[in-house]
């Protein structure tokens, strides 16, 4: 699709951005298991009050037919149109440490132009490194820590925190392209893939967002206040555990996943790849068993609203 206007505009009231800051990239779109990235973006925007420096044009980058903006129907009139946002901002963590934040929707169009622009902005700001996070569903148990696959140029992070190192081809996201182009330009870059339990991937799973924040802290030294998400996660897990304990099929599935996870992590020669799903219940079966729980979560989402 040809560009229909400027890709971005600089915000006139933007504060000066110091050089040498870490850059964090969180884009929600194609892969967001457990709504990990969406929840992280909400936390950054609500709690950190980032100051936009560059605003990207949704009219150029977004397919509105695929991702409809939200508008409020208020009795007898329309109000509160919320256009999608993709911004490069100056933000500060819970300790006041500054960092550069690229957050919002994943572009649908003009990928090469967008990637070239972001690389140019990173070079202009002389960022110290770039870290991005996304999440995919995997047959792993929710009773174990969420693992990560790490890619990029930071071998220290890959060796220490990549629990699964596949050789495969996957549908690309903008995060992948940014990582590739940044690495080609000589930047320090790390991409974290959160491996989220597949039977919870279509819900808003608070532990996934917590894991994402932890990976950013490990990679950048930034600190985030996630007490509210931790409280949500305790309530969420209690409801999941109730559902599992009341169903023998789900209990058997969970035990199988735990055994495979533990064997894999221990490095046993008898370990089966954690991607094996041959004798697990189908997604439809799991969805049916968790129907009441998921309905409760959706009702909570409607009350809180999303941005």
GROMACS .gro file of N, CA, C and O in nm, residues 1-4 7 28-30 56-70 81-86 104-111 174:
model
  152
    1UNK      N    1   0.086  -0.119   0.000
    1UNK     CA    2   0.000   0.000   0.000
    1UNK      C    3   0.089   0.124   0.000
    1UNK      O    4   0.178   0.136   0.086
    2UNK      N    5   0.073   0.218  -0.092
    2UNK     CA    6   0.158   0.337  -0.096
    2UNK      C    7   0.129   0.428   0.022
    2UNK      O    8   0.019   0.433   0.075
    3UNK      N    9   0.232   0.503   0.065
    3UNK     CA   10   0.215   0.596   0.174
    3UNK      C   11   0.117   0.706   0.133
    3UNK      O   12   0.126   0.760   0.024
    4UNK      N   13   0.023   0.738   0.222
    4UNK     CA   14  -0.078   0.839   0.191
    4UNK      C   15  -0.050   0.970   0.264
    4UNK      O   16  -0.131   1.062   0.258
    7UNK      N   17   0.472   0.963   0.766
    7UNK     CA   18   0.470   0.845   0.853
    7UNK      C   19   0.454   0.884   0.999
    7UNK      O   20   0.391   0.811   1.077
   28UNK      N   21   0.132  -0.434   2.021
   28UNK     CA   22   0.032  -0.540   2.026
   28UNK      C   23  -0.035  -0.556   1.890
   28UNK      O   24  -0.062  -0.459   1.821
   29UNK      N   25  -0.057  -0.681   1.853
   29UNK     CA   26  -0.116  -0.708   1.723
   29UNK      C   27  -0.126  -0.856   1.698
   29UNK      O   28  -0.208  -0.927   1.757
   30UNK      N   29  -0.037  -0.908   1.615
   30UNK     CA   30  -0.048  -1.045   1.566
   30UNK      C   31  -0.031  -1.148   1.677
   30UNK      O   32  -0.107  -1.244   1.686
   56UNK      N   33   0.311   0.844   1.550
   56UNK     CA   34   0.301   0.782   1.418
   56UNK      C   35   0.158   0.790   1.365
   56UNK      O   36   0.062   0.791   1.444
   57UNK      N   37   0.142   0.796   1.235
   57UNK     CA   38   0.013   0.815   1.171
   57UNK      C   39  -0.060   0.683   1.151
   57UNK      O   40  -0.016   0.597   1.073
   58UNK      N   41  -0.172   0.666   1.221
   58UNK     CA   42  -0.254   0.545   1.202
   58UNK      C   43  -0.313   0.541   1.062
   58UNK      O   44  -0.333   0.432   1.005
   59UNK      N   45  -0.342   0.657   1.004
   59UNK     CA   46  -0.399   0.660   0.870
   59UNK      C   47  -0.303   0.603   0.766
   59UNK      O   48  -0.345   0.557   0.659
   60UNK      N   49  -0.174   0.604   0.797
   60UNK     CA   50  -0.074   0.549   0.707
   60UNK      C   51  -0.042   0.403   0.742
   60UNK      O   52  -0.024   0.319   0.654
   61UNK      N   53  -0.039   0.372   0.870
   61UNK     CA   54   0.017   0.244   0.916
   61UNK      C   55  -0.087   0.138   0.951
   61UNK      O   56  -0.054   0.020   0.954
   62UNK      N   57  -0.211   0.176   0.978
   62UNK     CA   58  -0.307   0.082   1.036
   62UNK      C   59  -0.417   0.044   0.938
   62UNK      O   60  -0.468   0.127   0.863
   63UNK      N   61  -0.456  -0.084   0.941
   63UNK     CA   62  -0.571  -0.134   0.867
   63UNK      C   63  -0.692  -0.127   0.961
   63UNK      O   64  -0.714  -0.215   1.042
   64UNK      N   65  -0.772  -0.022   0.946
   64UNK     CA   66  -0.886  -0.001   1.036
   64UNK      C   67  -0.989  -0.113   1.023
   64UNK      O   68  -1.065  -0.139   1.117
   65UNK      N   69  -0.997  -0.178   0.908
   65UNK     CA   70  -1.095  -0.285   0.891
   65UNK      C   71  -1.062  -0.406   0.976
   65UNK      O   72  -1.152  -0.480   1.019
   66UNK      N   73  -0.933  -0.428   1.000
   66UNK     CA   74  -0.890  -0.542   1.080
   66UNK      C   75  -0.894  -0.512   1.230
   66UNK      O   76  -0.922  -0.599   1.311
   67UNK      N   77  -0.865  -0.386   1.267
   67UNK     CA   78  -0.862  -0.348   1.408
   67UNK      C   79  -0.940  -0.218   1.422
   67UNK      O   80  -0.887  -0.109   1.403
   68UNK      N   81  -1.067  -0.233   1.456
   68UNK     CA   82  -1.156  -0.118   1.462
   68UNK      C   83  -1.129  -0.033   1.586
   68UNK      O   84  -1.116  -0.085   1.696
   69UNK      N   85  -1.121   0.099   1.569
   69UNK     CA   86  -1.111   0.186   1.686
   69UNK      C   87  -1.238   0.177   1.771
   69UNK      O   88  -1.343   0.133   1.724
   70UNK      N   89  -1.229   0.221   1.894
   70UNK     CA   90  -1.341   0.215   1.988
   70UNK      C   91  -1.412   0.350   1.992
   70UNK      O   92  -1.348   0.455   2.001
   81UNK      N   93  -1.456   0.903   2.093
   81UNK     CA   94  -1.384   0.826   1.992
   81UNK      C   95  -1.239   0.813   2.034
   81UNK      O   96  -1.172   0.915   2.064
   82UNK      N   97  -1.189   0.691   2.040
   82UNK     CA   98  -1.052   0.667   2.084
   82UNK      C   99  -0.968   0.613   1.968
   82UNK      O  100  -0.969   0.493   1.941
   83UNK      N  101  -0.897   0.701   1.900
   83UNK     CA  102  -0.814   0.654   1.789
   83UNK      C  103  -0.697   0.572   1.841
   83UNK      O  104  -0.649   0.594   1.954
   84UNK      N  105  -0.650   0.477   1.764
   84UNK     CA  106  -0.534   0.398   1.806
   84UNK      C  107  -0.410   0.483   1.814
   84UNK      O  108  -0.394   0.581   1.741
   85UNK      N  109  -0.320   0.446   1.904
   85UNK     CA  110  -0.200   0.525   1.927
   85UNK      C  111  -0.074   0.440   1.910
   85UNK      O  112  -0.069   0.325   1.954
   86UNK      N  113   0.025   0.499   1.846
   86UNK     CA  114   0.158   0.441   1.837
   86UNK      C  115   0.255   0.557   1.853
   86UNK      O  116   0.261   0.645   1.767
  104UNK      N  117   0.236   0.078   2.137
  104UNK     CA  118   0.108   0.093   2.068
  104UNK      C  119   0.082  -0.021   1.974
  104UNK      O  120   0.132  -0.132   1.991
  105UNK      N  121   0.000   0.007   1.871
  105UNK     CA  122  -0.038  -0.096   1.777
  105UNK      C  123   0.079  -0.136   1.686
  105UNK      O  124   0.167  -0.054   1.657
  106UNK      N  125   0.080  -0.260   1.643
  106UNK     CA  126   0.176  -0.305   1.543
  106UNK      C  127   0.130  -0.256   1.406
  106UNK      O  128   0.015  -0.277   1.368
  107UNK      N  129   0.218  -0.188   1.330
  107UNK     CA  130   0.176  -0.140   1.197
  107UNK      C  131   0.134  -0.254   1.105
  107UNK      O  132   0.193  -0.363   1.106
  108UNK      N  133   0.031  -0.227   1.026
  108UNK     CA  134  -0.012  -0.321   0.923
  108UNK      C  135   0.057  -0.293   0.789
  108UNK      O  136   0.078  -0.385   0.710
  109UNK      N  137   0.088  -0.165   0.764
  109UNK     CA  138   0.142  -0.123   0.635
  109UNK      C  139   0.278  -0.056   0.653
  109UNK      O  140   0.318  -0.022   0.765
  110UNK      N  141   0.346  -0.038   0.542
  110UNK     CA  142   0.472   0.039   0.536
  110UNK      C  143   0.576  -0.014   0.634
  110UNK      O  144   0.644   0.064   0.702
  111UNK      N  145   0.593  -0.144   0.639
  111UNK     CA  146   0.685  -0.204   0.734
  111UNK      C  147   0.829  -0.155   0.714
  111UNK      O  148   0.896  -0.118   0.810
  174UNK      N  149   0.631  -0.705   1.338
  174UNK     CA  150   0.714  -0.587   1.324
  174UNK      C  151   0.831  -0.590   1.422
  174UNK      O  152   0.940  -0.541   1.392
   0.00000   0.00000   0.00000
